[in-house]
Amino acid sequence: MFIAKNYKEIIENIPPKVTLVAVSKNHPVETIRQVYELGQRVFGENKVQEMVTKQALLPDDIKWHLIGHLQTNKVKYIAGFVDTIESVDSEKLLIEINKQAIKHQRIIKVLLQVKIAEEDSKTGMEVSEAKEVFFKYLQGHFTNISITGLMGIGTLTEDCEKTRREFLFLKHLFDQLSTQKPLETLSIGMSGDYLLAIECGATSVRIGSSIFGIRKQTFNP
Ligand SMILES: *Cc1c(COP(=O)(O)O)cnc(C)c1O
């Protein structure tokens, strides 16, 4: 019940052009199905095994986004079905995703995750590394990957001016890279700061607890 209400509220707050990634990590399959029935098709998960389990049990037209750190040796488990890997934080990982995408004869969409939090040690590439990787991509190094944009996680803080600076920092890089190749996705903003993120140019927001409520610590299908 409360999930339907939450979901409708979020949908009303988000302009139609902004993609909602419903972050379903730690929530059971039946809960995801409930949100699916309300029309949601894009879901975000942060663990490979959990995503694989859920994908097998849920409808095929769900677009699965991986949003958590991905180890290279686990890419193979999701390469056959994942829609977008939002958390690409190294060239090594990109090379492996490309290899697995070739094996599966598909193009995998990815976002480069850039470190934007001023204090937190959240994962992500430095800007210089992201630029380097992007230019290699433009030169045609990664045949079966489409870099569709950038992802960033802001500092968890009450200080929205800090968060705004971090978001605008990524928006600036997004615009810079877009002059080389038009990018479509700027993934910033979570439950606590998604409205600010949209103000700052987000085209995609990743929202978990404001839809699903508080997460359990572990996942049971
Ligand atoms: C869990 C998570 C979210 C969603 O967080 P909420 O605060 O529950 O909306 C968004 N992005 C990433 C990378 C996450 O790990």
XYZ file of N, CA and C and ligand atoms in Angstrom:
678
model
N 0.818 -1.219 0.000
C 0.000 0.000 0.000
C 0.851 1.267 0.000
N 1.711 1.390 1.025
C 2.502 2.628 1.131
C 3.456 2.759 -0.052
N 3.835 1.651 -0.615
C 4.763 1.721 -1.749
C 4.095 2.382 -2.947
N 2.853 2.030 -3.205
C 2.131 2.639 -4.330
C 2.013 4.150 -4.138
N 1.735 4.532 -2.901
C 1.605 5.963 -2.589
C 2.954 6.668 -2.787
N 3.998 6.075 -2.232
C 5.350 6.645 -2.401
C 5.705 6.790 -3.876
N 5.445 5.714 -4.605
C 5.830 5.676 -6.018
C 5.128 6.794 -6.795
N 3.833 6.936 -6.559
C 3.067 7.973 -7.274
C 3.586 9.364 -6.934
N 3.942 9.548 -5.679
C 4.475 10.852 -5.266
C 5.774 11.174 -6.002
N 6.643 10.181 -6.060
C 7.935 10.376 -6.737
C 7.701 10.683 -8.215
N 6.843 9.898 -8.835
C 6.564 10.084 -10.260
C 6.049 11.509 -10.528
N 5.220 11.997 -9.614
C 4.686 13.352 -9.783
C 5.761 14.419 -9.639
N 6.794 14.096 -8.864
C 7.868 15.070 -8.615
C 8.928 15.103 -9.704
N 8.915 14.094 -10.559
C 9.982 13.974 -11.550
C 9.448 14.351 -12.929
N 10.123 15.283 -13.612
C 9.678 15.624 -14.969
C 9.745 14.389 -15.869
N 8.855 14.299 -16.843
C 8.792 13.108 -17.690
C 10.116 12.783 -18.397
N 10.931 13.800 -18.641
C 12.194 13.566 -19.352
C 13.255 12.899 -18.480
N 13.057 12.948 -17.165
C 14.049 12.366 -16.251
C 13.701 10.896 -15.988
N 14.700 10.050 -16.148
C 14.498 8.612 -15.924
C 14.571 8.296 -14.435
N 13.611 7.523 -13.984
C 13.637 7.054 -12.597
C 14.216 5.644 -12.554
N 15.329 5.495 -11.844
C 15.859 4.165 -11.560
C 15.384 3.808 -10.155
N 14.512 2.816 -10.057
C 14.005 2.396 -8.750
C 15.029 1.445 -8.130
N 15.651 1.901 -7.042
C 16.735 1.116 -6.435
C 16.137 0.086 -5.474
N 16.148 -1.164 -5.937
C 15.427 -2.235 -5.235
C 16.334 -3.146 -4.426
N 17.581 -2.750 -4.246
C 18.530 -3.589 -3.493
C 17.982 -3.972 -2.119
N 18.198 -5.237 -1.766
C 17.759 -5.811 -0.487
C 16.248 -6.050 -0.383
N 15.479 -5.605 -1.362
C 14.041 -5.835 -1.301
C 13.673 -7.096 -2.078
N 12.673 -7.816 -1.595
C 12.327 -9.089 -2.223
C 11.647 -8.927 -3.582
N 11.653 -10.002 -4.321
C 11.106 -10.034 -5.673
C 9.650 -9.569 -5.713
N 8.863 -9.984 -4.737
C 7.439 -9.624 -4.771
C 7.224 -8.117 -4.607
N 8.090 -7.493 -3.868
C 8.006 -6.043 -3.720
C 8.337 -5.348 -5.039
N 9.339 -5.873 -5.721
C 9.702 -5.300 -7.019
C 8.540 -5.485 -8.001
N 7.932 -6.662 -7.946
C 6.810 -6.933 -8.856
C 5.670 -5.938 -8.649
N 5.465 -5.573 -7.407
C 4.431 -4.592 -7.060
C 4.701 -3.252 -7.763
N 5.948 -2.827 -7.765
C 6.297 -1.556 -8.402
C 6.282 -1.709 -9.925
N 6.655 -2.884 -10.383
C 6.568 -3.199 -11.816
C 5.117 -3.060 -12.290
N 4.194 -3.572 -11.502
C 2.771 -3.515 -11.858
C 2.262 -2.073 -11.939
N 2.937 -1.182 -11.230
C 2.558 0.237 -11.288
C 3.127 0.926 -12.521
N 3.932 0.170 -13.280
C 4.447 0.711 -14.537
C 5.951 0.919 -14.590
N 6.621 0.721 -13.472
C 8.068 0.961 -13.440
C 8.818 -0.147 -14.180
N 9.792 0.243 -15.010
C 10.550 -0.770 -15.766
C 12.043 -0.735 -15.523
N 12.547 0.339 -14.925
C 13.997 0.447 -14.700
C 14.292 0.240 -13.211
N 15.093 -0.779 -12.922
C 15.430 -1.080 -11.533
C 16.940 -1.111 -11.339
N 17.384 -0.623 -10.206
C 18.813 -0.575 -9.903
C 19.157 -1.516 -8.764
N 20.253 -2.240 -8.940
C 20.749 -3.159 -7.916
C 22.236 -2.898 -7.729
N 22.742 -3.191 -6.525
C 24.167 -2.931 -6.317
C 25.011 -4.197 -6.172
N 24.350 -5.368 -6.189
C 25.133 -6.607 -6.072
C 24.802 -7.552 -7.227
N 25.850 -8.146 -7.777
C 25.697 -9.000 -8.947
C 24.802 -10.210 -8.659
N 25.099 -10.927 -7.602
C 24.349 -12.162 -7.333
C 22.868 -11.875 -7.123
N 22.602 -10.810 -6.413
C 21.217 -10.438 -6.136
C 20.492 -10.064 -7.434
N 21.162 -9.337 -8.298
C 20.551 -8.957 -9.568
C 20.271 -10.187 -10.436
N 21.216 -11.111 -10.459
C 21.057 -12.327 -11.256
C 19.845 -13.130 -10.763
N 19.734 -13.265 -9.469
C 18.612 -14.009 -8.883
C 17.285 -13.350 -9.236
N 17.218 -12.058 -9.078
C 15.971 -11.334 -9.341
C 15.616 -11.341 -10.822
N 16.624 -11.170 -11.658
C 16.377 -11.133 -13.101
C 15.705 -12.423 -13.566
N 16.136 -13.531 -13.007
C 15.603 -14.837 -13.409
C 14.141 -14.997 -13.002
N 13.722 -14.274 -11.975
C 12.373 -14.455 -11.429
C 11.375 -13.391 -11.879
N 11.872 -12.360 -12.542
C 11.006 -11.222 -12.881
C 10.876 -11.057 -14.402
N 9.896 -10.270 -14.858
C 9.647 -10.134 -16.304
C 10.864 -9.652 -17.093
N 10.903 -10.079 -18.344
C 12.052 -9.824 -19.220
C 12.173 -8.375 -19.672
N 11.079 -7.613 -19.565
C 11.189 -6.239 -20.070
C 11.690 -5.253 -19.016
N 12.149 -5.783 -17.892
C 12.789 -4.901 -16.907
C 14.181 -4.525 -17.406
N 14.518 -3.246 -17.264
C 15.872 -2.794 -17.577
C 16.653 -2.738 -16.276
N 17.637 -3.616 -16.177
C 18.433 -3.704 -14.948
C 19.649 -2.801 -15.031
N 19.799 -1.951 -14.022
C 20.977 -1.082 -13.933
C 21.832 -1.534 -12.753
N 23.090 -1.790 -13.003
C 23.986 -2.070 -11.885
C 24.533 -0.737 -11.385
N 24.386 -0.487 -10.079
C 24.796 0.814 -9.538
C 25.876 0.680 -8.468
N 26.279 -0.555 -8.162
C 27.307 -0.751 -7.124
C 28.628 -1.168 -7.742
N 29.664 -1.118 -6.946
C 30.999 -1.487 -7.430
C 30.983 -2.895 -8.039
N 31.587 -3.008 -9.204
C 31.583 -4.283 -9.942
C 33.009 -4.804 -10.053
N 33.205 -6.040 -9.604
C 34.515 -6.673 -9.767
C 34.597 -7.261 -11.168
N 35.777 -7.159 -11.777
C 35.918 -7.632 -13.163
C 35.515 -9.102 -13.310
N 35.831 -9.909 -12.322
C 35.530 -11.348 -12.467
C 34.036 -11.671 -12.369
N 33.226 -10.658 -12.099
C 31.777 -10.903 -12.009
C 30.990 -10.352 -13.193
N 31.666 -9.668 -14.084
C 30.977 -9.070 -15.233
C 30.243 -10.154 -16.032
N 30.867 -11.309 -16.148
C 30.300 -12.382 -16.982
C 28.903 -12.820 -16.542
N 28.598 -12.674 -15.285
C 27.291 -13.137 -14.798
C 26.134 -12.238 -15.239
N 26.430 -10.980 -15.539
C 25.342 -10.057 -15.895
C 25.391 -9.602 -17.354
N 26.490 -9.945 -18.037
C 26.723 -9.405 -19.393
C 25.626 -9.778 -20.384
N 24.940 -10.872 -20.136
C 23.918 -11.327 -21.067
C 22.616 -10.547 -20.995
N 22.396 -9.841 -19.903
C 21.084 -9.188 -19.757
C 21.121 -7.750 -19.244
N 22.202 -7.344 -18.614
C 22.183 -6.020 -17.962
C 21.946 -4.924 -18.997
N 21.142 -3.933 -18.647
C 20.870 -2.832 -19.572
C 21.979 -1.787 -19.497
N 22.276 -1.339 -18.280
C 23.293 -0.299 -18.093
C 24.121 -0.586 -16.846
N 25.419 -0.472 -16.986
C 26.297 -0.545 -15.818
C 26.690 0.894 -15.486
N 26.131 1.381 -14.377
C 26.307 2.805 -14.038
C 27.603 3.067 -13.277
N 28.218 1.985 -12.799
C 29.311 2.149 -11.836
C 30.662 1.737 -12.411
N 30.955 2.187 -13.614
C 32.250 1.860 -14.213
C 33.307 2.808 -13.654
N 34.212 2.235 -12.868
C 35.172 3.078 -12.154
C 36.630 2.814 -12.536
N 36.854 2.049 -13.614
C 38.230 1.867 -14.090
C 38.239 1.441 -15.549
N 39.373 1.687 -16.203
C 39.517 1.255 -17.585
C 39.544 -0.270 -17.665
N 40.158 -0.873 -16.665
C 40.243 -2.335 -16.611
C 38.835 -2.955 -16.646
N 37.947 -2.370 -15.898
C 36.571 -2.863 -15.870
C 35.895 -2.676 -17.230
N 36.161 -1.548 -17.851
C 35.569 -1.275 -19.161
C 36.042 -2.303 -20.196
N 37.317 -2.645 -20.116
C 37.895 -3.630 -21.037
C 37.186 -4.977 -20.867
N 36.951 -5.357 -19.631
C 36.290 -6.640 -19.360
C 34.817 -6.605 -19.810
N 34.137 -5.514 -19.576
C 32.737 -5.401 -20.007
C 32.670 -5.523 -21.528
N 33.602 -4.872 -22.203
C 33.625 -4.948 -23.671
C 33.837 -6.386 -24.141
N 34.764 -7.063 -23.485
C 35.065 -8.459 -23.837
C 33.814 -9.339 -23.675
N 33.138 -9.172 -22.569
C 31.942 -9.984 -22.308
C 30.788 -9.596 -23.246
N 30.707 -8.332 -23.580
C 29.657 -7.882 -24.502
C 29.877 -8.499 -25.883
N 31.128 -8.586 -26.292
C 31.446 -9.223 -27.577
C 31.006 -10.685 -27.543
N 31.335 -11.366 -26.455
C 30.944 -12.769 -26.296
C 29.443 -12.960 -26.451
N 28.690 -12.031 -25.885
C 27.231 -12.128 -25.924
C 26.637 -11.424 -27.140
N 27.496 -10.932 -28.011
C 27.060 -10.234 -29.221
C 26.038 -9.159 -28.936
N 26.351 -8.338 -27.951
C 25.473 -7.219 -27.675
C 26.275 -5.964 -27.312
N 25.562 -4.857 -27.301
C 26.166 -3.606 -26.866
C 25.691 -3.359 -25.438
N 26.613 -3.129 -24.552
C 26.238 -2.820 -23.175
C 26.440 -1.325 -22.934
N 25.390 -0.705 -22.391
C 25.481 0.722 -22.077
C 26.205 0.885 -20.735
N 27.048 1.879 -20.637
C 27.719 2.133 -19.365
C 27.746 3.632 -19.064
N 27.841 3.921 -17.778
C 28.118 5.281 -17.335
C 29.481 5.256 -16.657
N 30.249 6.294 -16.830
C 31.497 6.415 -16.090
C 31.156 7.026 -14.742
N 31.541 6.299 -13.680
C 31.299 6.849 -12.340
C 32.476 7.734 -11.948
N 32.163 8.975 -11.667
C 33.205 9.946 -11.332
C 33.077 10.317 -9.865
N 34.220 10.397 -9.213
C 34.236 10.780 -7.798
C 33.902 12.269 -7.693
N 32.792 12.574 -7.031
C 32.417 13.988 -6.910
C 32.329 14.438 -5.453
N 32.201 13.485 -4.533
C 32.061 13.847 -3.122
C 33.342 14.512 -2.646
N 33.195 15.681 -2.040
C 34.384 16.438 -1.651
C 35.132 15.762 -0.506
N 34.388 15.089 0.377
C 35.049 14.482 1.537
C 35.029 12.962 1.508
N 33.876 12.415 1.236
C 33.738 10.957 1.290
C 34.726 10.294 0.345
N 35.098 9.085 0.704
C 35.986 8.342 -0.173
C 35.169 7.406 -1.062
N 34.013 7.886 -1.506
C 33.176 7.078 -2.392
C 33.948 6.733 -3.655
N 33.673 5.562 -4.197
C 34.422 5.131 -5.377
C 34.044 5.971 -6.587
N 34.865 5.862 -7.582
C 34.661 6.598 -8.813
C 36.001 7.047 -9.349
N 36.037 7.347 -10.642
C 37.286 7.794 -11.252
C 37.503 9.269 -10.947
N 38.752 9.649 -10.957
C 39.083 11.067 -10.974
C 38.713 11.597 -12.362
N 38.495 12.886 -12.459
C 38.103 13.487 -13.732
C 39.117 13.172 -14.841
N 40.399 13.268 -14.497
C 41.448 13.033 -15.508
C 41.337 11.623 -16.082
N 41.079 10.661 -15.213
C 40.963 9.272 -15.669
C 39.718 9.089 -16.537
N 38.625 9.691 -16.101
C 37.377 9.592 -16.867
C 37.574 10.160 -18.276
N 38.278 11.276 -18.363
C 38.524 11.894 -19.672
C 39.380 10.989 -20.547
N 40.410 10.429 -19.950
C 41.308 9.528 -20.682
C 40.531 8.352 -21.273
N 39.731 7.722 -20.418
C 38.950 6.562 -20.838
C 37.961 6.966 -21.940
N 37.367 8.124 -21.764
C 36.373 8.585 -22.738
C 37.036 8.822 -24.099
N 38.245 9.374 -24.096
C 38.901 9.627 -25.373
C 39.322 8.326 -26.053
N 39.719 7.343 -25.266
C 40.010 6.026 -25.864
C 38.742 5.444 -26.488
N 37.651 5.641 -25.802
C 36.357 5.185 -26.317
C 36.042 5.867 -27.651
N 36.269 7.165 -27.699
C 35.994 7.907 -28.939
C 36.884 7.433 -30.076
N 38.080 6.961 -29.731
C 39.001 6.454 -30.749
C 38.626 5.043 -31.194
N 37.603 4.469 -30.587
C 37.110 3.177 -31.044
C 37.693 1.964 -30.339
N 38.233 2.166 -29.128
C 38.823 1.041 -28.394
C 37.800 0.027 -27.897
N 36.579 0.470 -27.693
C 35.587 -0.413 -27.075
C 34.398 -0.595 -28.016
N 34.476 -1.642 -28.813
C 33.505 -1.811 -29.904
C 32.091 -2.117 -29.432
N 31.963 -2.819 -28.298
C 30.644 -3.291 -27.881
C 30.115 -2.598 -26.622
N 30.655 -1.396 -26.440
C 30.201 -0.591 -25.304
C 29.670 0.729 -25.831
N 28.602 1.206 -25.210
C 28.163 2.561 -25.488
C 28.250 3.363 -24.189
N 29.157 4.312 -24.137
C 29.205 5.191 -22.963
C 28.113 6.240 -23.148
N 27.064 6.116 -22.345
C 25.917 7.000 -22.541
C 25.906 8.170 -21.561
N 26.826 8.171 -20.597
C 26.841 9.304 -19.683
C 27.714 9.110 -18.464
N 27.393 9.879 -17.436
C 28.184 9.914 -16.203
C 27.302 9.668 -14.989
N 27.911 9.085 -13.960
C 27.202 8.861 -12.702
C 28.043 9.397 -11.556
N 27.375 9.956 -10.561
C 28.097 10.440 -9.386
C 27.247 10.307 -8.142
N 27.910 10.128 -7.018
C 27.224 10.051 -5.726
C 27.695 11.231 -4.880
N 26.762 12.065 -4.504
C 27.113 13.239 -3.700
C 27.396 12.859 -2.257
N 28.050 13.759 -1.547
C 28.283 13.558 -0.118
C 26.949 13.461 0.623
N 26.871 12.529 1.555
C 25.684 12.458 2.415
C 25.770 13.580 3.432
N 25.017 14.636 3.203
C 25.128 15.788 4.099
C 23.844 16.601 4.087
N 23.634 17.349 5.136
C 22.497 18.269 5.207
C 22.811 19.543 4.422
N 24.086 19.718 4.128
C 24.560 20.951 3.493
C 24.284 20.896 1.996
N 23.123 21.421 1.575
C 22.782 21.243 0.164
C 23.627 22.102 -0.762
N 24.284 23.129 -0.216
C 25.176 23.903 -1.088
C 26.392 23.074 -1.490
N 26.840 22.249 -0.567
C 27.948 21.344 -0.894
C 27.503 20.337 -1.974
N 26.326 19.767 -1.749
C 25.819 18.791 -2.718
C 25.634 19.448 -4.084
N 25.104 20.672 -4.066
C 24.910 21.393 -5.328
C 26.239 21.575 -6.067
N 27.279 21.969 -5.330
C 28.612 22.131 -5.950
C 29.068 20.828 -6.594
N 28.854 19.739 -5.876
C 29.312 18.439 -6.393
C 28.539 18.057 -7.663
N 27.241 18.275 -7.628
C 26.411 17.942 -8.798
C 26.782 18.818 -9.999
N 26.969 20.124 -9.749
C 27.283 21.036 -10.850
C 28.678 20.752 -11.432
N 29.561 20.274 -10.568
C 30.897 19.862 -11.003
C 30.767 18.745 -12.049
N 29.889 17.789 -11.775
C 29.713 16.677 -12.717
C 28.954 17.125 -13.968
N 28.003 18.027 -13.783
C 27.251 18.566 -14.913
C 28.204 19.277 -15.887
N 29.182 19.959 -15.316
C 30.171 20.674 -16.122
C 30.977 19.682 -16.974
N 31.416 18.612 -16.340
C 32.170 17.590 -17.074
C 31.291 16.948 -18.150
N 30.051 16.705 -17.793
C 29.062 16.129 -18.718
C 28.939 17.004 -19.973
N 28.821 18.308 -19.770
C 28.688 19.233 -20.900
C 29.965 19.272 -21.731
N 31.099 19.211 -21.026
C 32.397 19.220 -21.706
C 32.536 18.005 -22.626
N 32.263 16.836 -22.072
C 32.406 15.603 -22.861
C 31.363 15.548 -23.973
N 30.211 16.128 -23.707
C 29.121 16.104 -24.693
C 29.469 16.851 -25.980
N 30.463 17.749 -25.888
C 30.860 18.444 -27.110
C 31.611 17.492 -28.046
N 32.178 16.420 -27.494
C 32.898 15.416 -28.301
C 31.937 14.375 -28.861
N 31.002 13.962 -28.021
C 29.972 13.004 -28.422
C 28.780 13.261 -27.513
N 27.614 13.511 -28.108
C 26.455 13.827 -27.261
C 26.168 12.701 -26.258
N 26.095 13.073 -24.990
C 25.768 12.108 -23.944
C 24.323 12.312 -23.532
N 23.664 11.229 -23.132
C 22.258 11.385 -22.761
C 21.996 11.313 -21.262
N 22.891 10.634 -20.516
C 22.554 10.356 -19.122
C 23.498 11.003 -18.117
N 22.926 11.839 -17.261
C 23.642 12.350 -16.101
C 22.904 11.800 -14.884
N 23.490 10.757 -14.276
C 22.838 10.060 -13.172
C 23.353 10.591 -11.843
N 22.607 11.521 -11.275
C 22.927 12.056 -9.947
C 21.613 12.149 -9.172
N 21.706 12.068 -7.874
C 20.510 12.226 -7.055
C 19.949 10.917 -6.544
N 19.695 10.886 -5.230
C 19.108 9.733 -4.555
C 17.904 10.261 -3.762
N 17.367 9.435 -2.865
C 16.147 9.856 -2.156
C 16.274 11.239 -1.517
N 17.413 11.497 -0.900
C 17.562 12.721 -0.119
C 17.837 13.969 -0.940
N 18.277 13.796 -2.182
C 18.719 14.977 -2.921
C 18.306 14.967 -4.397
N 17.280 14.211 -4.731
C 16.959 14.086 -6.156
C 16.365 15.354 -6.772
N 15.634 16.129 -5.954
C 15.079 17.371 -6.511
C 16.198 18.368 -6.821
N 17.169 18.424 -5.930
C 18.344 19.261 -6.162
C 19.094 18.771 -7.408
N 19.211 17.464 -7.526
C 19.909 16.875 -8.679
C 19.226 17.281 -9.991
N 17.909 17.251 -9.990
C 17.165 17.618 -11.206
C 17.391 19.096 -11.532
N 17.400 19.923 -10.488
C 17.741 21.342 -10.685
C 19.110 21.510 -11.332
N 20.017 20.609 -10.974
C 21.399 20.705 -11.454
C 21.593 19.992 -12.788
N 20.536 19.477 -13.377
C 20.662 18.902 -14.710
C 20.614 17.390 -14.799
N 20.248 16.706 -13.721
C 20.136 15.242 -13.778
C 19.160 14.827 -14.877
N 19.524 13.802 -15.626
C 18.560 13.214 -16.562
C 18.086 11.877 -16.025
N 18.684 11.435 -14.912
C 18.356 10.152 -14.319
C 18.599 10.245 -12.820
N 17.640 9.740 -12.027
C 17.816 9.735 -10.571
C 17.643 8.305 -10.058
N 18.383 7.985 -9.002
C 18.367 6.621 -8.441
C 17.715 6.675 -7.066
N 16.488 6.187 -6.978
C 15.733 6.366 -5.739
C 15.329 5.025 -5.138
N 15.761 4.816 -3.897
C 15.447 3.581 -3.185
C 14.466 3.803 -2.062
N 14.958 4.293 -0.937
C 14.142 4.327 0.284
C 12.887 5.191 0.178
N 12.880 6.207 -0.654
C 11.663 7.018 -0.782
C 10.543 6.275 -1.503
N 10.891 5.178 -2.176
C 9.857 4.343 -2.790
C 9.567 3.140 -1.901
N 10.625 2.427 -1.539
C 10.469 1.116 -0.897
C 10.456 1.165 0.625
N 10.775 2.310 1.196
C 10.914 2.382 2.646
C 12.308 1.921 3.061
N 12.459 1.701 4.335
C 13.774 1.339 4.876
C 14.179 -0.045 4.387
N 15.481 -0.165 4.058
C 15.993 -1.444 3.557
C 16.367 -2.376 4.693
N 16.124 -3.679 4.483
C 16.672 -4.673 5.403
C 18.160 -4.805 5.108
N 18.880 -5.395 6.035
C 20.321 -5.525 5.855
C 20.687 -6.615 4.857
N 19.819 -7.581 4.713
C 20.143 -8.701 3.817
C 18.996 -8.964 2.858
N 19.308 -9.700 1.840
C 18.331 -9.977 0.800
C 17.868 -11.430 0.840
N 16.545 -11.618 0.811
C 15.934 -12.932 0.647
C 14.954 -12.855 -0.497
N 15.135 -13.719 -1.531
C 14.250 -13.595 -2.700
C 12.797 -13.726 -2.305
C 21.387 2.581 -2.486
C 21.793 3.500 -3.556
C 20.896 4.495 -4.032
C 19.530 4.743 -3.438
O 19.638 5.315 -2.174
P 18.332 5.873 -1.396
O 18.894 6.871 -0.481
O 17.720 4.712 -0.717
O 17.435 6.468 -2.414
C 21.322 5.283 -5.085
N 22.533 5.128 -5.650
C 23.409 4.205 -5.229
C 24.721 4.092 -5.902
C 23.074 3.360 -4.169
O 23.945 2.444 -3.746
